[in-house]
Amino acid sequence: LTTGQKVFIESLKGKNGSSEIGFGIKYTPKSKKEGLKEIESNVQDSSKTKCYVRPVAGILLVWNSASKTPGNYSANQGYTTGLAFDYRLDKTVSLQTGILFERKGYAFADSSLYYHRFAYDSKYKRNSVDTKTDIDYVTVPLNFKFSIGDPFTFYLDFGVYTGFKVNAICHGTAIREYINASSYTVDKININDAVEGYFKDVDFGYQTGFGFQFPFRKNMKFDLGIVYSGSFSPIIKAPEEGTTPYANDDRSIKNGTVALMFGLQIPINR
């Protein structure tokens, strides 16, 4: 994740930024002098291992989980990647945390004064909007994990998360119509707007999930899981002081996600 500091489009407060998922292979050749006993001595005893690191990546189904007008919103696609850390408290219970980059958001299609959410007022003309809003977060979860089985493991986890907003972009199209006594004009507007100013900087929420772990090499395990999460409170900012909101302005938007997660659990100490 990279974020620029210098504004290069003054009127839009535009900055450079990017996010990417990287994959690689590390190969460490073994010495010819290394004997079998020496190799066996390096294999960790899983019963004594308490700390694990898990590189993870996942595909997200994301939506607005709370709205006054839910029929106007639909699901969008996102992704997540990062590192998770597990500390085993006993044979079945672990404490989980980590740092993840997540792309959340929702799709929006309706007649509205805003491109990214539903709003109307009889004083103003609305546009026909068809957009998707992507909201990027750096997320820190804190979960309890209950595991059974060895070497094949089934687990359940639940907890909370804190998401720190990085940016938010609304993209799509809007149709605007102009009608008078002598003409009828239709404008199609291509939208690619930075809308992070409308959203709160921090999102608090809950999450729960389940999954399976399969032995891979030595004490490493593949991890396959499903995680559901949702915001505790709306993520739209309150109206600024001195401004007059529209007669109908939907500010009840919350993040909702279902994630299909892939990972590799690696022991890091005894």
mmCIF file of C-alpha atoms in Angstrom:
data_model
loop_
_atom_site.group_PDB
_atom_site.id
_atom_site.type_symbol
_atom_site.label_atom_id
_atom_site.label_comp_id
_atom_site.label_asym_id
_atom_site.label_seq_id
_atom_site.Cartn_x
_atom_site.Cartn_y
_atom_site.Cartn_z
ATOM 1 C CA LEU A 1 0.000 0.000 0.000
ATOM 2 C CA THR A 2 1.456 3.346 -1.043
ATOM 3 C CA THR A 3 0.006 6.809 -0.433
ATOM 4 C CA GLY A 4 1.458 10.049 -1.805
ATOM 5 C CA GLN A 5 1.769 13.213 0.277
ATOM 6 C CA LYS A 6 2.025 15.858 -2.472
ATOM 7 C CA VAL A 7 -1.166 17.197 -4.042
ATOM 8 C CA PHE A 8 -0.803 17.241 -7.845
ATOM 9 C CA ILE A 9 -4.390 18.211 -8.800
ATOM 10 C CA GLU A 10 -5.171 21.168 -6.583
ATOM 11 C CA SER A 11 -8.869 21.479 -7.430
ATOM 12 C CA LEU A 12 -9.525 17.838 -6.449
ATOM 13 C CA LYS A 13 -6.840 17.511 -3.752
ATOM 14 C CA GLY A 14 -5.554 14.622 -5.881
ATOM 15 C CA LYS A 15 -2.618 12.519 -4.683
ATOM 16 C CA ASN A 16 -0.836 9.451 -6.030
ATOM 17 C CA GLY A 17 -1.681 6.136 -4.392
ATOM 18 C CA SER A 18 -1.772 2.425 -5.115
ATOM 19 C CA SER A 19 -2.421 -0.977 -3.563
ATOM 20 C CA GLU A 20 -1.202 -4.379 -4.697
ATOM 21 C CA ILE A 21 -1.054 -8.031 -3.701
ATOM 22 C CA GLY A 22 2.350 -9.676 -4.171
ATOM 23 C CA PHE A 23 3.270 -13.359 -4.362
ATOM 24 C CA GLY A 24 6.698 -14.946 -4.294
ATOM 25 C CA ILE A 25 8.763 -18.056 -3.584
ATOM 26 C CA LYS A 26 11.740 -18.240 -1.259
ATOM 27 C CA TYR A 27 14.234 -21.087 -1.763
ATOM 28 C CA THR A 28 16.951 -21.883 0.775
ATOM 29 C CA PRO A 29 19.440 -24.592 -0.360
ATOM 30 C CA LYS A 30 20.574 -27.058 2.316
ATOM 31 C CA SER A 31 24.191 -27.859 2.996
ATOM 32 C CA LYS A 32 25.400 -31.285 1.829
ATOM 33 C CA LYS A 33 26.971 -31.787 5.244
ATOM 34 C CA GLU A 34 23.670 -31.430 7.009
ATOM 35 C CA GLY A 35 22.759 -34.828 8.405
ATOM 36 C CA LEU A 36 19.372 -36.380 9.068
ATOM 37 C CA LYS A 37 19.648 -35.875 12.825
ATOM 38 C CA GLU A 38 20.488 -32.209 12.278
ATOM 39 C CA ILE A 39 17.388 -31.742 10.105
ATOM 40 C CA GLU A 40 15.161 -33.531 12.622
ATOM 41 C CA SER A 41 16.448 -31.332 15.414
ATOM 42 C CA ASN A 42 15.182 -28.259 13.563
ATOM 43 C CA VAL A 43 11.598 -29.557 13.345
ATOM 44 C CA GLN A 44 9.498 -27.847 15.997
ATOM 45 C CA ASP A 45 7.312 -29.729 18.411
ATOM 46 C CA SER A 46 3.812 -28.465 17.604
ATOM 47 C CA SER A 47 2.629 -29.196 21.155
ATOM 48 C CA LYS A 48 5.093 -26.593 22.483
ATOM 49 C CA THR A 49 4.518 -23.953 19.814
ATOM 50 C CA LYS A 50 2.542 -20.959 21.054
ATOM 51 C CA CYS A 51 3.041 -18.252 18.405
ATOM 52 C CA TYR A 52 2.105 -18.410 14.725
ATOM 53 C CA VAL A 53 2.155 -15.989 11.823
ATOM 54 C CA ARG A 54 -0.287 -16.347 8.913
ATOM 55 C CA PRO A 55 0.143 -14.530 5.600
ATOM 56 C CA VAL A 56 -3.463 -14.253 4.361
ATOM 57 C CA ALA A 57 -5.380 -13.094 1.309
ATOM 58 C CA GLY A 58 -9.073 -13.173 0.550
ATOM 59 C CA ILE A 59 -11.976 -12.258 -1.696
ATOM 60 C CA LEU A 60 -14.706 -10.080 -0.174
ATOM 61 C CA LEU A 61 -18.411 -9.739 -0.900
ATOM 62 C CA VAL A 62 -19.219 -6.278 0.484
ATOM 63 C CA TRP A 63 -22.444 -4.279 0.885
ATOM 64 C CA ASN A 64 -24.273 -1.569 2.837
ATOM 65 C CA SER A 65 -25.600 -3.513 5.825
ATOM 66 C CA ALA A 66 -27.911 -0.800 7.244
ATOM 67 C CA SER A 67 -29.849 1.722 5.223
ATOM 68 C CA LYS A 68 -33.144 3.577 5.361
ATOM 69 C CA THR A 69 -33.566 2.608 1.706
ATOM 70 C CA PRO A 70 -31.858 -0.814 1.370
ATOM 71 C CA GLY A 71 -33.356 -1.513 -2.046
ATOM 72 C CA ASN A 72 -31.192 1.228 -3.546
ATOM 73 C CA TYR A 73 -27.940 -0.504 -2.620
ATOM 74 C CA SER A 74 -26.438 -3.798 -3.715
ATOM 75 C CA ALA A 75 -23.287 -5.873 -3.213
ATOM 76 C CA ASN A 76 -19.842 -5.068 -4.550
ATOM 77 C CA GLN A 77 -16.582 -7.036 -4.700
ATOM 78 C CA GLY A 78 -13.466 -6.342 -2.680
ATOM 79 C CA TYR A 79 -10.331 -8.027 -1.406
ATOM 80 C CA THR A 80 -8.095 -8.287 1.632
ATOM 81 C CA THR A 81 -4.466 -9.165 2.301
ATOM 82 C CA GLY A 82 -2.059 -8.927 5.210
ATOM 83 C CA LEU A 83 -0.527 -10.748 8.173
ATOM 84 C CA ALA A 84 -2.354 -12.396 11.073
ATOM 85 C CA PHE A 85 -0.764 -13.428 14.364
ATOM 86 C CA ASP A 86 -1.999 -16.184 16.703
ATOM 87 C CA TYR A 87 -0.967 -16.714 20.327
ATOM 88 C CA ARG A 88 -2.143 -20.003 21.779
ATOM 89 C CA LEU A 89 -3.469 -19.693 25.337
ATOM 90 C CA ASP A 90 -4.030 -23.456 25.704
ATOM 91 C CA LYS A 91 -4.635 -26.481 23.463
ATOM 92 C CA THR A 92 -7.948 -25.179 22.123
ATOM 93 C CA VAL A 93 -8.038 -21.382 22.647
ATOM 94 C CA SER A 94 -5.935 -18.780 20.838
ATOM 95 C CA LEU A 95 -5.828 -14.996 20.733
ATOM 96 C CA GLN A 96 -5.674 -13.533 17.209
ATOM 97 C CA THR A 97 -4.648 -10.135 15.878
ATOM 98 C CA GLY A 98 -2.838 -8.785 12.835
ATOM 99 C CA ILE A 99 -2.827 -6.018 10.261
ATOM 100 C CA LEU A 100 -4.856 -6.242 7.059
ATOM 101 C CA PHE A 101 -5.509 -4.057 4.039
ATOM 102 C CA GLU A 102 -9.196 -4.334 3.096
ATOM 103 C CA ARG A 103 -11.253 -2.900 0.250
ATOM 104 C CA LYS A 104 -14.880 -2.594 1.353
ATOM 105 C CA GLY A 105 -17.827 -0.590 -0.004
ATOM 106 C CA TYR A 106 -21.079 -1.129 -1.899
ATOM 107 C CA ALA A 107 -22.900 -0.517 -5.187
ATOM 108 C CA PHE A 108 -25.581 2.155 -5.563
ATOM 109 C CA ALA A 109 -28.229 2.571 -8.284
ATOM 110 C CA ASP A 110 -31.084 5.082 -7.964
ATOM 111 C CA SER A 111 -32.188 8.637 -8.661
ATOM 112 C CA SER A 112 -30.218 10.793 -6.223
ATOM 113 C CA LEU A 113 -28.548 14.129 -5.587
ATOM 114 C CA TYR A 114 -25.366 12.328 -4.505
ATOM 115 C CA TYR A 115 -23.402 9.871 -6.604
ATOM 116 C CA HIS A 116 -22.325 7.723 -3.632
ATOM 117 C CA ARG A 117 -25.514 7.545 -1.521
ATOM 118 C CA PHE A 118 -29.252 8.203 -1.619
ATOM 119 C CA ALA A 119 -30.479 11.769 -1.099
ATOM 120 C CA TYR A 120 -33.249 13.901 -2.541
ATOM 121 C CA ASP A 121 -35.027 17.172 -1.994
ATOM 122 C CA SER A 122 -37.989 18.510 -3.950
ATOM 123 C CA LYS A 123 -36.085 21.779 -4.491
ATOM 124 C CA TYR A 124 -33.382 20.126 -6.607
ATOM 125 C CA LYS A 125 -33.249 17.905 -9.688
ATOM 126 C CA ARG A 126 -31.873 14.394 -9.167
ATOM 127 C CA ASN A 127 -29.600 12.313 -11.422
ATOM 128 C CA SER A 128 -29.992 8.649 -12.406
ATOM 129 C CA VAL A 129 -26.952 7.125 -10.707
ATOM 130 C CA ASP A 130 -25.231 3.750 -11.203
ATOM 131 C CA THR A 131 -21.995 3.676 -9.183
ATOM 132 C CA LYS A 132 -19.725 1.616 -6.956
ATOM 133 C CA THR A 133 -17.990 3.031 -3.894
ATOM 134 C CA ASP A 134 -14.693 1.454 -2.801
ATOM 135 C CA ILE A 135 -13.527 2.249 0.747
ATOM 136 C CA ASP A 136 -10.011 1.145 1.720
ATOM 137 C CA TYR A 137 -9.096 0.392 5.329
ATOM 138 C CA VAL A 138 -6.066 -0.729 7.296
ATOM 139 C CA THR A 139 -7.760 -3.092 9.754
ATOM 140 C CA VAL A 140 -6.581 -4.466 13.110
ATOM 141 C CA PRO A 141 -8.726 -7.407 14.355
ATOM 142 C CA LEU A 142 -8.787 -8.897 17.861
ATOM 143 C CA ASN A 143 -10.391 -12.355 18.070
ATOM 144 C CA PHE A 144 -10.676 -15.454 20.208
ATOM 145 C CA LYS A 145 -10.195 -18.682 18.269
ATOM 146 C CA PHE A 146 -11.390 -22.154 19.368
ATOM 147 C CA SER A 147 -9.754 -25.119 17.601
ATOM 148 C CA ILE A 148 -10.292 -28.889 17.671
ATOM 149 C CA GLY A 149 -8.464 -31.692 15.905
ATOM 150 C CA ASP A 150 -4.871 -32.452 14.935
ATOM 151 C CA PRO A 151 -3.361 -32.539 12.345
ATOM 152 C CA PHE A 152 -6.616 -31.606 10.528
ATOM 153 C CA THR A 153 -8.130 -28.726 12.495
ATOM 154 C CA PHE A 154 -11.574 -27.122 12.574
ATOM 155 C CA TYR A 155 -11.891 -23.722 14.233
ATOM 156 C CA LEU A 156 -14.400 -21.034 15.207
ATOM 157 C CA ASP A 157 -13.479 -17.452 15.980
ATOM 158 C CA PHE A 158 -15.199 -14.232 17.011
ATOM 159 C CA GLY A 159 -14.155 -10.755 18.088
ATOM 160 C CA VAL A 160 -13.947 -7.114 17.044
ATOM 161 C CA TYR A 161 -11.997 -5.028 14.563
ATOM 162 C CA THR A 162 -10.844 -1.436 14.135
ATOM 163 C CA GLY A 163 -10.557 -0.149 10.573
ATOM 164 C CA PHE A 164 -8.571 3.007 9.755
ATOM 165 C CA LYS A 165 -9.771 4.609 6.528
ATOM 166 C CA VAL A 166 -7.117 5.126 3.845
ATOM 167 C CA ASN A 167 -9.237 6.453 0.982
ATOM 168 C CA ALA A 168 -12.625 6.159 -0.712
ATOM 169 C CA ILE A 169 -13.469 6.376 -4.412
ATOM 170 C CA CYS A 170 -16.852 6.483 -6.156
ATOM 171 C CA HIS A 171 -16.833 5.371 -9.806
ATOM 172 C CA GLY A 172 -19.519 4.678 -12.376
ATOM 173 C CA THR A 173 -21.980 6.747 -14.426
ATOM 174 C CA ALA A 174 -24.828 9.208 -13.935
ATOM 175 C CA ILE A 175 -27.492 10.378 -16.379
ATOM 176 C CA ARG A 176 -28.709 13.971 -16.270
ATOM 177 C CA GLU A 177 -31.734 15.174 -18.271
ATOM 178 C CA TYR A 178 -32.634 18.700 -19.343
ATOM 179 C CA ILE A 179 -36.119 19.455 -20.686
ATOM 180 C CA ASN A 180 -37.530 22.743 -21.896
ATOM 181 C CA ALA A 181 -40.129 23.901 -24.416
ATOM 182 C CA SER A 182 -37.847 23.464 -27.437
ATOM 183 C CA SER A 183 -35.320 20.726 -26.553
ATOM 184 C CA TYR A 184 -34.554 17.561 -24.636
ATOM 185 C CA THR A 185 -30.936 16.876 -23.676
ATOM 186 C CA VAL A 186 -29.401 13.848 -21.989
ATOM 187 C CA ASP A 187 -25.868 14.000 -20.525
ATOM 188 C CA LYS A 188 -23.934 10.905 -19.479
ATOM 189 C CA ILE A 189 -21.402 11.672 -16.763
ATOM 190 C CA ASN A 190 -18.439 9.369 -16.099
ATOM 191 C CA ILE A 191 -17.710 9.433 -12.372
ATOM 192 C CA ASN A 192 -14.363 8.821 -10.678
ATOM 193 C CA ASP A 193 -14.591 10.938 -7.532
ATOM 194 C CA ALA A 194 -12.608 10.929 -4.302
ATOM 195 C CA VAL A 195 -15.270 10.792 -1.562
ATOM 196 C CA GLU A 196 -13.249 10.060 1.573
ATOM 197 C CA GLY A 197 -14.411 13.367 3.071
ATOM 198 C CA TYR A 198 -17.928 11.921 3.496
ATOM 199 C CA PHE A 199 -16.804 8.897 5.541
ATOM 200 C CA LYS A 200 -15.560 8.603 9.121
ATOM 201 C CA ASP A 201 -11.846 8.030 9.633
ATOM 202 C CA VAL A 202 -12.357 4.978 11.897
ATOM 203 C CA ASP A 203 -14.790 2.056 11.597
ATOM 204 C CA PHE A 204 -15.420 -0.181 14.639
ATOM 205 C CA GLY A 205 -17.180 -3.502 14.149
ATOM 206 C CA TYR A 206 -17.608 -7.173 15.001
ATOM 207 C CA GLN A 207 -16.585 -10.305 13.151
ATOM 208 C CA THR A 208 -17.052 -14.049 13.377
ATOM 209 C CA GLY A 209 -16.084 -17.004 11.246
ATOM 210 C CA PHE A 210 -15.006 -20.616 10.908
ATOM 211 C CA GLY A 211 -12.479 -22.569 8.902
ATOM 212 C CA PHE A 212 -10.247 -25.571 8.392
ATOM 213 C CA GLN A 213 -6.507 -26.091 8.539
ATOM 214 C CA PHE A 214 -4.650 -28.821 6.647
ATOM 215 C CA PRO A 215 -1.057 -29.977 7.315
ATOM 216 C CA PHE A 216 1.434 -28.847 4.685
ATOM 217 C CA ARG A 217 5.171 -29.124 5.475
ATOM 218 C CA LYS A 218 6.730 -29.722 8.878
ATOM 219 C CA ASN A 219 4.417 -27.800 11.235
ATOM 220 C CA MET A 220 2.950 -25.444 8.632
ATOM 221 C CA LYS A 221 -0.739 -25.645 7.694
ATOM 222 C CA PHE A 222 -2.916 -24.327 4.892
ATOM 223 C CA ASP A 223 -5.810 -22.248 6.216
ATOM 224 C CA LEU A 224 -9.189 -21.919 4.514
ATOM 225 C CA GLY A 225 -11.917 -19.889 6.245
ATOM 226 C CA ILE A 226 -15.033 -17.760 5.938
ATOM 227 C CA VAL A 227 -15.381 -14.535 7.952
ATOM 228 C CA TYR A 228 -18.475 -12.345 8.389
ATOM 229 C CA SER A 229 -18.097 -8.783 9.706
ATOM 230 C CA GLY A 230 -20.206 -5.668 10.198
ATOM 231 C CA SER A 231 -19.958 -2.106 11.509
ATOM 232 C CA PHE A 232 -21.318 -1.184 14.932
ATOM 233 C CA SER A 233 -22.416 2.264 13.768
ATOM 234 C CA PRO A 234 -22.875 4.222 10.498
ATOM 235 C CA ILE A 235 -19.704 5.179 8.638
ATOM 236 C CA ILE A 236 -21.051 8.430 7.108
ATOM 237 C CA LYS A 237 -20.001 11.630 8.854
ATOM 238 C CA ALA A 238 -22.582 13.876 10.508
ATOM 239 C CA PRO A 239 -23.539 17.091 8.645
ATOM 240 C CA GLU A 240 -21.090 19.948 9.074
ATOM 241 C CA GLU A 241 -22.138 22.832 11.297
ATOM 242 C CA GLY A 242 -23.818 25.683 9.479
ATOM 243 C CA THR A 243 -24.956 23.522 6.553
ATOM 244 C CA THR A 244 -28.529 22.655 5.677
ATOM 245 C CA PRO A 245 -28.950 18.931 4.852
ATOM 246 C CA TYR A 246 -31.290 17.713 2.162
ATOM 247 C CA ALA A 247 -34.831 16.790 3.214
ATOM 248 C CA ASN A 248 -34.054 13.089 2.707
ATOM 249 C CA ASP A 249 -30.390 12.194 3.183
ATOM 250 C CA ASP A 250 -29.400 8.584 3.911
ATOM 251 C CA ARG A 251 -26.580 8.561 6.496
ATOM 252 C CA SER A 252 -27.271 5.092 7.911
ATOM 253 C CA ILE A 253 -24.677 3.278 5.771
ATOM 254 C CA LYS A 254 -22.655 0.525 7.490
ATOM 255 C CA ASN A 255 -20.000 -1.863 6.205
ATOM 256 C CA GLY A 256 -21.005 -5.505 5.791
ATOM 257 C CA THR A 257 -18.672 -8.199 4.428
ATOM 258 C CA VAL A 258 -18.311 -11.919 3.860
ATOM 259 C CA ALA A 259 -14.726 -12.969 3.159
ATOM 260 C CA LEU A 260 -13.319 -16.194 1.707
ATOM 261 C CA MET A 261 -9.853 -16.303 3.266
ATOM 262 C CA PHE A 262 -6.727 -18.253 2.293
ATOM 263 C CA GLY A 263 -3.621 -18.438 4.446
ATOM 264 C CA LEU A 264 -0.548 -20.360 5.546
ATOM 265 C CA GLN A 265 0.010 -20.866 9.280
ATOM 266 C CA ILE A 266 3.721 -20.825 10.194
ATOM 267 C CA PRO A 267 5.070 -21.461 13.743
ATOM 268 C CA ILE A 268 7.554 -18.803 14.853
ATOM 269 C CA ASN A 269 8.704 -20.068 18.292
ATOM 270 C CA ARG A 270 8.227 -22.750 20.940
#
